[in-house]
């Protein structure tokens, strides 16, 4: 995949014009702000991952014990601050983190490190000319406590989607979307470790490729990809593969997020020959939007509830690239119910030609799995 054209941004009547391969497209001010916020957050995360310290890793309170890093908190604080600066009026953010653990005894050192990282990011950007206090940072993190819903406009953020992948040095994404009355109207995926060129399914972490992609989409305007430095941009499309035997598919790396045995059965019934590629985070949505694979299967184990921040940005990135995102019953994902998605069994993603075949394979596989074993 080649990247052609250079970005030229012109602010005009709250619109932004973007030059893509010699042609201009128009972005909303909201999308331009979202790209800026996600890009800054991704740079912060990159900096932390390069010099990951043991003290940077904490555990979320709760049974899942999933790691939370200073980058997670710093990313949320940075995105929240940038969006509130760009849109100082009514502001609603549905986000994954809060400051409860940071405010407990022993959290001061981590808060200081987060504050330092965020201020360094803002200084390097040079747009705002401010220095935030530790309390400012904690308040910015806690501004993500909105419940969302079907009324009004709500930003939706996963500050680091794929925290375990981040800690291991693998794939992760900063995922930011905007809901308008429960509908996703724009999405940005910043993927610092994803190669700019199409990944090899034999070597998904190709070390020789330049890495760092940002995908963005706005309803009715298509999906685009650019390097994290914003130097060039290209419009992307999902794979046009129609023969399942030629298709390849993504699934979640974490077994708790997807039943690998069910995915394997679906692939078998569909006739897919390629082995699955397992990756952390919504990076899978980004890779699928540019045609790196043709199918994404996600079937969490019983009891797991999908959160809207895990799919809002990724879903519009794929659908605006010509793909289809539904639950296992073929229904569109409903982001209007608050923080959680009410799903039938799981999530399936593909192009329009493969989706009917995929849906039949999913239905047959679920029926087979539900039969009592002899």
mmCIF file of C-alpha atoms in Angstrom:
data_model
loop_
_atom_site.group_PDB
_atom_site.id
_atom_site.type_symbol
_atom_site.label_atom_id
_atom_site.label_comp_id
_atom_site.label_asym_id
_atom_site.label_seq_id
_atom_site.Cartn_x
_atom_site.Cartn_y
_atom_site.Cartn_z
ATOM 1 C CA UNK A 1 0.000 0.000 0.000
ATOM 2 C CA UNK A 2 1.417 3.383 -0.942
ATOM 3 C CA UNK A 3 0.751 6.610 0.879
ATOM 4 C CA UNK A 4 0.301 9.544 -1.474
ATOM 5 C CA UNK A 5 -0.599 13.175 -1.031
ATOM 6 C CA UNK A 6 0.227 15.572 1.745
ATOM 7 C CA UNK A 7 -1.977 17.054 4.437
ATOM 8 C CA UNK A 8 -2.833 20.710 4.142
ATOM 9 C CA UNK A 9 -5.117 21.973 6.884
ATOM 10 C CA UNK A 10 -7.070 25.199 6.449
ATOM 11 C CA UNK A 11 -9.487 26.293 9.147
ATOM 12 C CA UNK A 12 -12.568 27.864 7.588
ATOM 13 C CA UNK A 13 -16.041 28.227 9.098
ATOM 14 C CA UNK A 14 -15.375 25.455 11.594
ATOM 15 C CA UNK A 15 -14.388 23.093 8.779
ATOM 16 C CA UNK A 16 -11.015 21.669 7.931
ATOM 17 C CA UNK A 17 -9.907 20.941 4.382
ATOM 18 C CA UNK A 18 -7.562 18.002 3.914
ATOM 19 C CA UNK A 19 -5.612 17.391 0.718
ATOM 20 C CA UNK A 20 -5.569 13.708 -0.271
ATOM 21 C CA UNK A 21 -3.698 12.740 -3.439
ATOM 22 C CA UNK A 22 -4.373 16.110 -5.009
ATOM 23 C CA UNK A 23 -8.023 16.315 -3.970
ATOM 24 C CA UNK A 24 -9.513 18.201 -1.047
ATOM 25 C CA UNK A 25 -11.889 16.622 1.448
ATOM 26 C CA UNK A 26 -13.688 18.468 4.217
ATOM 27 C CA UNK A 27 -13.514 17.462 7.868
ATOM 28 C CA UNK A 28 -15.579 18.721 10.756
ATOM 29 C CA UNK A 29 -13.895 20.676 13.529
ATOM 30 C CA UNK A 30 -14.733 17.763 15.827
ATOM 31 C CA UNK A 31 -12.813 15.289 13.686
ATOM 32 C CA UNK A 32 -9.813 17.607 13.416
ATOM 33 C CA UNK A 33 -9.773 17.961 17.216
ATOM 34 C CA UNK A 34 -10.151 14.211 17.686
ATOM 35 C CA UNK A 35 -7.196 13.535 15.366
ATOM 36 C CA UNK A 36 -5.093 16.043 17.278
ATOM 37 C CA UNK A 37 -6.034 14.629 20.684
ATOM 38 C CA UNK A 38 -5.482 10.997 19.692
ATOM 39 C CA UNK A 39 -2.165 11.814 18.006
ATOM 40 C CA UNK A 40 -0.827 13.583 21.099
ATOM 41 C CA UNK A 41 -1.982 10.721 23.312
ATOM 42 C CA UNK A 42 -0.343 8.154 21.030
ATOM 43 C CA UNK A 43 2.968 10.011 21.193
ATOM 44 C CA UNK A 44 2.762 10.037 24.983
ATOM 45 C CA UNK A 45 2.064 6.298 24.992
ATOM 46 C CA UNK A 46 4.962 5.634 22.638
ATOM 47 C CA UNK A 47 7.310 7.531 24.928
ATOM 48 C CA UNK A 48 6.236 5.525 27.955
ATOM 49 C CA UNK A 49 6.391 2.181 26.176
ATOM 50 C CA UNK A 50 9.959 2.820 25.046
ATOM 51 C CA UNK A 51 11.097 3.233 28.616
ATOM 52 C CA UNK A 52 8.529 1.212 30.506
ATOM 53 C CA UNK A 53 9.328 1.228 34.205
ATOM 54 C CA UNK A 54 8.066 -1.351 36.621
ATOM 55 C CA UNK A 55 6.535 1.391 38.739
ATOM 56 C CA UNK A 56 4.475 2.488 35.726
ATOM 57 C CA UNK A 57 2.317 -0.641 35.929
ATOM 58 C CA UNK A 58 -0.552 -0.927 38.381
ATOM 59 C CA UNK A 59 -3.547 -3.245 38.579
ATOM 60 C CA UNK A 60 -7.096 -2.076 38.180
ATOM 61 C CA UNK A 61 -9.239 -2.674 41.198
ATOM 62 C CA UNK A 62 -11.409 -5.696 40.519
ATOM 63 C CA UNK A 63 -11.301 -9.339 39.637
ATOM 64 C CA UNK A 64 -9.775 -9.010 36.211
ATOM 65 C CA UNK A 65 -6.501 -7.530 37.565
ATOM 66 C CA UNK A 66 -5.813 -5.970 34.162
ATOM 67 C CA UNK A 67 -2.754 -3.699 34.197
ATOM 68 C CA UNK A 68 -3.124 0.043 34.031
ATOM 69 C CA UNK A 69 -0.113 2.166 33.192
ATOM 70 C CA UNK A 70 0.710 5.801 33.654
ATOM 71 C CA UNK A 71 0.266 6.015 29.901
ATOM 72 C CA UNK A 72 -3.368 4.877 30.270
ATOM 73 C CA UNK A 73 -4.120 7.664 32.741
ATOM 74 C CA UNK A 74 -1.950 10.177 30.888
ATOM 75 C CA UNK A 75 -3.614 9.421 27.580
ATOM 76 C CA UNK A 76 -7.082 9.969 29.067
ATOM 77 C CA UNK A 77 -6.057 13.206 30.794
ATOM 78 C CA UNK A 78 -4.483 14.530 27.588
ATOM 79 C CA UNK A 79 -7.431 13.682 25.326
ATOM 80 C CA UNK A 80 -9.898 15.107 27.848
ATOM 81 C CA UNK A 81 -7.926 18.341 28.187
ATOM 82 C CA UNK A 82 -7.519 18.864 24.427
ATOM 83 C CA UNK A 83 -11.190 18.253 23.678
ATOM 84 C CA UNK A 84 -12.311 20.612 26.449
ATOM 85 C CA UNK A 85 -9.943 23.293 25.155
ATOM 86 C CA UNK A 86 -11.263 22.926 21.618
ATOM 87 C CA UNK A 87 -14.912 22.744 22.726
ATOM 88 C CA UNK A 88 -15.203 24.649 26.015
ATOM 89 C CA UNK A 89 -18.987 24.481 26.159
ATOM 90 C CA UNK A 90 -21.012 21.479 27.220
ATOM 91 C CA UNK A 91 -18.710 18.461 27.355
ATOM 92 C CA UNK A 92 -19.498 14.777 27.860
ATOM 93 C CA UNK A 93 -16.882 12.016 27.820
ATOM 94 C CA UNK A 94 -17.453 8.291 28.344
ATOM 95 C CA UNK A 95 -14.049 6.837 29.150
ATOM 96 C CA UNK A 96 -12.523 3.773 30.750
ATOM 97 C CA UNK A 97 -10.431 5.190 33.588
ATOM 98 C CA UNK A 98 -11.042 7.213 36.751
ATOM 99 C CA UNK A 99 -8.728 8.631 39.413
ATOM 100 C CA UNK A 100 -9.937 6.561 42.381
ATOM 101 C CA UNK A 101 -6.782 4.452 42.700
ATOM 102 C CA UNK A 102 -4.538 7.444 42.039
ATOM 103 C CA UNK A 103 -6.076 9.378 44.942
ATOM 104 C CA UNK A 104 -5.313 6.593 47.414
ATOM 105 C CA UNK A 105 -2.224 6.503 49.609
ATOM 106 C CA UNK A 106 0.825 5.684 47.550
ATOM 107 C CA UNK A 107 -0.541 7.168 44.347
ATOM 108 C CA UNK A 108 1.282 10.486 44.581
ATOM 109 C CA UNK A 109 4.418 9.379 42.752
ATOM 110 C CA UNK A 110 2.442 8.030 39.815
ATOM 111 C CA UNK A 111 0.298 11.198 39.674
ATOM 112 C CA UNK A 112 3.481 13.271 39.503
ATOM 113 C CA UNK A 113 4.788 11.151 36.625
ATOM 114 C CA UNK A 114 1.481 11.414 34.758
ATOM 115 C CA UNK A 115 1.449 15.189 35.255
ATOM 116 C CA UNK A 116 5.011 15.479 33.947
ATOM 117 C CA UNK A 117 4.222 13.380 30.867
ATOM 118 C CA UNK A 118 1.073 15.332 30.001
ATOM 119 C CA UNK A 119 2.794 18.706 30.426
ATOM 120 C CA UNK A 120 5.705 17.566 28.265
ATOM 121 C CA UNK A 121 3.232 16.534 25.569
ATOM 122 C CA UNK A 122 1.423 19.871 25.708
ATOM 123 C CA UNK A 123 4.706 21.796 25.611
ATOM 124 C CA UNK A 124 5.914 19.885 22.561
ATOM 125 C CA UNK A 125 2.631 20.615 20.795
ATOM 126 C CA UNK A 126 2.753 24.311 21.662
ATOM 127 C CA UNK A 127 -0.946 25.014 21.082
ATOM 128 C CA UNK A 128 -2.153 25.826 24.578
ATOM 129 C CA UNK A 129 0.648 27.466 26.599
ATOM 130 C CA UNK A 130 -0.406 25.997 29.929
ATOM 131 C CA UNK A 131 1.125 23.911 32.692
ATOM 132 C CA UNK A 132 -1.322 21.595 34.447
ATOM 133 C CA UNK A 133 -1.199 20.790 38.133
ATOM 134 C CA UNK A 134 -1.643 17.298 39.536
ATOM 135 C CA UNK A 135 -5.182 18.218 40.545
ATOM 136 C CA UNK A 136 -5.889 19.442 37.010
ATOM 137 C CA UNK A 137 -4.760 16.038 35.738
ATOM 138 C CA UNK A 138 -6.984 14.142 38.170
ATOM 139 C CA UNK A 139 -9.976 16.297 37.221
ATOM 140 C CA UNK A 140 -9.292 15.741 33.525
ATOM 141 C CA UNK A 141 -9.215 11.971 34.090
ATOM 142 C CA UNK A 142 -12.474 12.120 36.039
ATOM 143 C CA UNK A 143 -14.226 14.130 33.327
ATOM 144 C CA UNK A 144 -14.715 10.764 31.608
ATOM 145 C CA UNK A 145 -17.465 9.652 33.989
ATOM 146 C CA UNK A 146 -20.390 10.337 31.647
ATOM 147 C CA UNK A 147 -22.826 7.468 31.150
ATOM 148 C CA UNK A 148 -23.491 8.264 27.475
ATOM 149 C CA UNK A 149 -26.909 7.278 26.165
ATOM 150 C CA UNK A 150 -29.324 8.115 23.369
ATOM 151 C CA UNK A 151 -29.568 11.858 23.994
ATOM 152 C CA UNK A 152 -27.009 14.513 23.151
ATOM 153 C CA UNK A 153 -23.417 14.174 22.006
ATOM 154 C CA UNK A 154 -20.823 12.137 23.868
ATOM 155 C CA UNK A 155 -17.157 11.509 23.237
ATOM 156 C CA UNK A 156 -16.152 7.888 23.816
ATOM 157 C CA UNK A 157 -12.556 7.050 24.696
ATOM 158 C CA UNK A 158 -10.410 4.045 25.398
ATOM 159 C CA UNK A 159 -7.110 5.738 26.310
ATOM 160 C CA UNK A 160 -5.153 2.547 25.673
ATOM 161 C CA UNK A 161 -7.181 -0.228 24.119
ATOM 162 C CA UNK A 162 -5.088 -3.346 24.599
ATOM 163 C CA UNK A 163 -3.259 -2.431 27.808
ATOM 164 C CA UNK A 164 -1.754 -5.900 28.120
ATOM 165 C CA UNK A 165 -0.437 -5.642 24.581
ATOM 166 C CA UNK A 166 1.018 -2.254 25.468
ATOM 167 C CA UNK A 167 2.830 -3.645 28.501
ATOM 168 C CA UNK A 168 4.242 -6.514 26.413
ATOM 169 C CA UNK A 169 5.392 -4.200 23.620
ATOM 170 C CA UNK A 170 2.734 -5.472 21.209
ATOM 171 C CA UNK A 171 -0.281 -3.861 19.544
ATOM 172 C CA UNK A 172 -2.519 -1.276 21.213
ATOM 173 C CA UNK A 173 -4.597 1.718 20.143
ATOM 174 C CA UNK A 174 -5.863 5.055 21.373
ATOM 175 C CA UNK A 175 -9.526 4.843 20.364
ATOM 176 C CA UNK A 176 -11.719 7.956 20.263
ATOM 177 C CA UNK A 177 -15.228 8.326 18.855
ATOM 178 C CA UNK A 178 -18.115 10.770 18.964
ATOM 179 C CA UNK A 179 -21.735 9.738 19.496
ATOM 180 C CA UNK A 180 -24.652 11.889 18.394
ATOM 181 C CA UNK A 181 -27.937 10.647 19.870
ATOM 182 C CA UNK A 182 -26.499 7.167 20.201
ATOM 183 C CA UNK A 183 -25.010 6.977 16.696
ATOM 184 C CA UNK A 184 -21.277 6.944 16.014
ATOM 185 C CA UNK A 185 -20.557 9.926 13.753
ATOM 186 C CA UNK A 186 -16.745 9.889 13.773
ATOM 187 C CA UNK A 187 -13.905 7.729 14.980
ATOM 188 C CA UNK A 188 -10.119 7.870 15.297
ATOM 189 C CA UNK A 189 -7.758 4.956 15.916
ATOM 190 C CA UNK A 190 -4.139 5.795 16.683
ATOM 191 C CA UNK A 191 -2.083 2.589 16.383
ATOM 192 C CA UNK A 192 1.559 3.328 17.316
ATOM 193 C CA UNK A 193 2.902 -0.191 16.637
ATOM 194 C CA UNK A 194 1.015 -1.052 13.442
ATOM 195 C CA UNK A 195 3.179 -1.038 10.285
ATOM 196 C CA UNK A 196 2.270 1.566 7.680
ATOM 197 C CA UNK A 197 2.291 -1.084 4.985
ATOM 198 C CA UNK A 198 -0.035 -4.083 4.954
ATOM 199 C CA UNK A 199 0.994 -6.589 7.580
ATOM 200 C CA UNK A 200 2.184 -10.063 6.628
ATOM 201 C CA UNK A 201 0.003 -12.736 8.111
ATOM 202 C CA UNK A 202 3.095 -14.839 8.623
ATOM 203 C CA UNK A 203 4.843 -11.945 10.380
ATOM 204 C CA UNK A 204 2.258 -9.508 11.801
ATOM 205 C CA UNK A 205 4.905 -7.488 13.676
ATOM 206 C CA UNK A 206 7.228 -7.063 10.640
ATOM 207 C CA UNK A 207 10.255 -5.377 12.263
ATOM 208 C CA UNK A 208 11.524 -3.849 9.002
ATOM 209 C CA UNK A 209 8.375 -1.827 8.384
ATOM 210 C CA UNK A 210 7.949 1.732 9.573
ATOM 211 C CA UNK A 211 5.256 1.657 12.247
ATOM 212 C CA UNK A 212 2.667 4.079 13.551
ATOM 213 C CA UNK A 213 -0.722 4.545 11.844
ATOM 214 C CA UNK A 214 -3.715 6.736 12.482
ATOM 215 C CA UNK A 215 -7.103 5.837 10.980
ATOM 216 C CA UNK A 216 -9.980 8.295 10.946
ATOM 217 C CA UNK A 217 -13.530 8.227 9.642
ATOM 218 C CA UNK A 218 -16.544 10.500 9.618
ATOM 219 C CA UNK A 219 -20.016 9.315 8.734
ATOM 220 C CA UNK A 220 -20.640 9.537 4.999
ATOM 221 C CA UNK A 221 -17.065 10.618 4.197
ATOM 222 C CA UNK A 222 -15.033 7.404 4.089
ATOM 223 C CA UNK A 223 -12.022 6.147 6.037
ATOM 224 C CA UNK A 224 -8.477 7.456 5.774
ATOM 225 C CA UNK A 225 -5.078 6.429 7.081
ATOM 226 C CA UNK A 226 -1.981 8.488 7.758
ATOM 227 C CA UNK A 227 1.306 8.107 9.639
ATOM 228 C CA UNK A 228 1.194 9.305 13.237
ATOM 229 C CA UNK A 229 3.274 12.322 12.254
ATOM 230 C CA UNK A 230 0.492 13.376 9.856
ATOM 231 C CA UNK A 231 2.853 13.653 6.899
ATOM 232 C CA UNK A 232 0.609 12.010 4.307
ATOM 233 C CA UNK A 233 -2.807 10.438 4.011
ATOM 234 C CA UNK A 234 -4.632 7.915 1.857
ATOM 235 C CA UNK A 235 -8.207 6.678 1.589
ATOM 236 C CA UNK A 236 -8.599 3.002 2.487
ATOM 237 C CA UNK A 237 -11.079 0.260 1.632
ATOM 238 C CA UNK A 238 -11.836 -3.146 3.115
ATOM 239 C CA UNK A 239 -10.751 -6.284 1.283
ATOM 240 C CA UNK A 240 -12.721 -7.159 -1.850
ATOM 241 C CA UNK A 241 -12.190 -10.908 -1.337
ATOM 242 C CA UNK A 242 -15.319 -12.910 -2.174
ATOM 243 C CA UNK A 243 -14.002 -16.463 -1.901
ATOM 244 C CA UNK A 244 -13.758 -17.577 1.759
ATOM 245 C CA UNK A 245 -10.839 -19.850 0.857
ATOM 246 C CA UNK A 246 -8.836 -16.728 0.019
ATOM 247 C CA UNK A 247 -9.895 -14.849 3.149
ATOM 248 C CA UNK A 248 -7.893 -14.406 6.336
ATOM 249 C CA UNK A 249 -9.299 -13.477 9.706
ATOM 250 C CA UNK A 250 -8.476 -11.656 12.912
ATOM 251 C CA UNK A 251 -9.479 -12.555 16.423
ATOM 252 C CA UNK A 252 -8.627 -11.269 19.879
ATOM 253 C CA UNK A 253 -5.371 -12.351 21.465
ATOM 254 C CA UNK A 254 -7.009 -12.587 24.891
ATOM 255 C CA UNK A 255 -8.921 -15.841 25.284
ATOM 256 C CA UNK A 256 -11.402 -14.116 27.612
ATOM 257 C CA UNK A 257 -12.322 -11.734 24.788
ATOM 258 C CA UNK A 258 -12.977 -14.423 22.197
ATOM 259 C CA UNK A 259 -13.608 -18.153 22.226
ATOM 260 C CA UNK A 260 -10.908 -19.393 19.895
ATOM 261 C CA UNK A 261 -12.496 -22.825 19.506
ATOM 262 C CA UNK A 262 -15.728 -21.248 18.235
ATOM 263 C CA UNK A 263 -13.840 -18.997 15.830
ATOM 264 C CA UNK A 264 -11.975 -22.039 14.525
ATOM 265 C CA UNK A 265 -15.240 -23.888 13.910
ATOM 266 C CA UNK A 266 -16.714 -20.883 12.078
ATOM 267 C CA UNK A 267 -13.623 -20.594 9.890
ATOM 268 C CA UNK A 268 -13.795 -24.312 9.128
ATOM 269 C CA UNK A 269 -17.446 -24.147 8.081
ATOM 270 C CA UNK A 270 -16.747 -21.055 6.008
ATOM 271 C CA UNK A 271 -13.838 -22.710 4.250
ATOM 272 C CA UNK A 272 -11.137 -20.321 5.445
ATOM 273 C CA UNK A 273 -7.724 -21.928 5.025
ATOM 274 C CA UNK A 274 -5.488 -19.306 6.626
ATOM 275 C CA UNK A 275 -4.605 -19.528 10.304
ATOM 276 C CA UNK A 276 -6.074 -16.769 12.494
ATOM 277 C CA UNK A 277 -4.087 -13.666 13.336
ATOM 278 C CA UNK A 278 -4.465 -12.831 17.006
ATOM 279 C CA UNK A 279 -3.888 -9.214 17.936
ATOM 280 C CA UNK A 280 -4.696 -6.987 20.895
ATOM 281 C CA UNK A 281 -7.078 -4.045 20.694
ATOM 282 C CA UNK A 282 -9.030 -2.226 17.998
ATOM 283 C CA UNK A 283 -5.911 -2.287 15.831
ATOM 284 C CA UNK A 284 -7.751 -5.214 14.200
ATOM 285 C CA UNK A 285 -10.467 -2.832 12.995
ATOM 286 C CA UNK A 286 -7.853 -0.524 11.501
ATOM 287 C CA UNK A 287 -5.977 -3.327 9.771
ATOM 288 C CA UNK A 288 -9.244 -4.728 8.419
ATOM 289 C CA UNK A 289 -10.326 -1.311 7.108
ATOM 290 C CA UNK A 290 -7.306 -1.194 4.782
ATOM 291 C CA UNK A 291 -7.732 -4.778 3.600
ATOM 292 C CA UNK A 292 -5.060 -6.564 5.631
ATOM 293 C CA UNK A 293 -7.637 -9.260 6.369
ATOM 294 C CA UNK A 294 -11.243 -9.919 5.415
ATOM 295 C CA UNK A 295 -12.901 -11.120 8.647
ATOM 296 C CA UNK A 296 -12.858 -10.290 12.364
ATOM 297 C CA UNK A 297 -14.525 -12.639 14.844
ATOM 298 C CA UNK A 298 -15.075 -11.791 18.517
ATOM 299 C CA UNK A 299 -17.024 -14.158 20.751
ATOM 300 C CA UNK A 300 -16.427 -13.403 24.447
ATOM 301 C CA UNK A 301 -16.994 -16.062 27.053
ATOM 302 C CA UNK A 302 -20.198 -16.063 29.077
ATOM 303 C CA UNK A 303 -20.372 -13.230 31.579
ATOM 304 C CA UNK A 304 -18.173 -10.799 29.648
ATOM 305 C CA UNK A 305 -19.931 -7.517 28.813
ATOM 306 C CA UNK A 306 -18.709 -5.498 25.877
ATOM 307 C CA UNK A 307 -18.080 -1.803 26.549
ATOM 308 C CA UNK A 308 -18.816 0.872 23.972
ATOM 309 C CA UNK A 309 -15.269 2.276 24.080
ATOM 310 C CA UNK A 310 -13.950 -1.083 22.849
ATOM 311 C CA UNK A 311 -15.832 -0.826 19.533
ATOM 312 C CA UNK A 312 -17.175 2.689 18.815
ATOM 313 C CA UNK A 313 -14.157 4.074 16.956
ATOM 314 C CA UNK A 314 -13.283 0.769 15.287
ATOM 315 C CA UNK A 315 -16.779 0.133 13.991
ATOM 316 C CA UNK A 316 -17.066 3.402 12.053
ATOM 317 C CA UNK A 317 -13.505 3.037 10.726
ATOM 318 C CA UNK A 318 -14.562 -0.281 9.155
ATOM 319 C CA UNK A 319 -18.060 0.670 7.997
ATOM 320 C CA UNK A 320 -16.871 3.885 6.312
ATOM 321 C CA UNK A 321 -14.265 1.754 4.522
ATOM 322 C CA UNK A 322 -17.086 -0.350 3.058
ATOM 323 C CA UNK A 323 -17.272 -3.075 5.690
ATOM 324 C CA UNK A 324 -20.103 -4.461 7.809
ATOM 325 C CA UNK A 325 -20.111 -4.742 11.617
ATOM 326 C CA UNK A 326 -22.897 -6.647 13.391
ATOM 327 C CA UNK A 327 -23.554 -8.899 16.340
ATOM 328 C CA UNK A 328 -23.982 -12.643 15.856
ATOM 329 C CA UNK A 329 -27.668 -12.147 15.046
ATOM 330 C CA UNK A 330 -26.876 -9.734 12.223
ATOM 331 C CA UNK A 331 -27.969 -6.621 14.134
ATOM 332 C CA UNK A 332 -26.014 -3.385 14.045
ATOM 333 C CA UNK A 333 -24.188 -2.504 17.242
ATOM 334 C CA UNK A 334 -26.285 -0.230 19.462
ATOM 335 C CA UNK A 335 -24.225 2.460 21.208
ATOM 336 C CA UNK A 336 -27.247 4.275 22.663
ATOM 337 C CA UNK A 337 -27.704 2.196 25.841
ATOM 338 C CA UNK A 338 -24.937 3.680 27.980
ATOM 339 C CA UNK A 339 -21.521 2.216 28.684
ATOM 340 C CA UNK A 340 -22.353 -1.344 27.650
ATOM 341 C CA UNK A 341 -23.366 -3.000 24.388
ATOM 342 C CA UNK A 342 -26.329 -5.377 24.448
ATOM 343 C CA UNK A 343 -25.201 -8.073 22.044
ATOM 344 C CA UNK A 344 -26.365 -11.407 20.752
ATOM 345 C CA UNK A 345 -23.387 -13.674 21.519
ATOM 346 C CA UNK A 346 -20.574 -11.803 19.766
ATOM 347 C CA UNK A 347 -19.364 -9.454 17.029
ATOM 348 C CA UNK A 348 -18.623 -10.304 13.397
ATOM 349 C CA UNK A 349 -16.966 -8.031 10.845
ATOM 350 C CA UNK A 350 -16.361 -8.505 7.126
ATOM 351 C CA UNK A 351 -16.979 -7.044 3.685
ATOM 352 C CA UNK A 352 -20.438 -6.955 2.131
ATOM 353 C CA UNK A 353 -19.854 -9.922 -0.173
ATOM 354 C CA UNK A 354 -18.566 -12.290 2.517
ATOM 355 C CA UNK A 355 -20.946 -11.273 5.289
ATOM 356 C CA UNK A 356 -23.947 -13.456 4.237
ATOM 357 C CA UNK A 357 -21.691 -16.526 4.064
ATOM 358 C CA UNK A 358 -20.053 -15.601 7.345
ATOM 359 C CA UNK A 359 -23.402 -15.154 9.048
ATOM 360 C CA UNK A 360 -24.551 -18.604 7.891
ATOM 361 C CA UNK A 361 -21.325 -20.153 9.210
ATOM 362 C CA UNK A 362 -21.731 -18.369 12.539
ATOM 363 C CA UNK A 363 -25.322 -19.520 12.911
ATOM 364 C CA UNK A 364 -24.432 -23.141 12.052
ATOM 365 C CA UNK A 365 -21.457 -23.120 14.419
ATOM 366 C CA UNK A 366 -23.455 -21.696 17.321
ATOM 367 C CA UNK A 367 -26.139 -24.311 16.772
ATOM 368 C CA UNK A 368 -23.532 -27.071 16.765
ATOM 369 C CA UNK A 369 -21.870 -25.772 19.923
ATOM 370 C CA UNK A 370 -25.207 -25.591 21.726
ATOM 371 C CA UNK A 371 -25.975 -29.269 21.192
ATOM 372 C CA UNK A 372 -25.383 -31.489 24.237
ATOM 373 C CA UNK A 373 -22.131 -33.394 23.978
ATOM 374 C CA UNK A 374 -22.517 -37.207 24.083
#
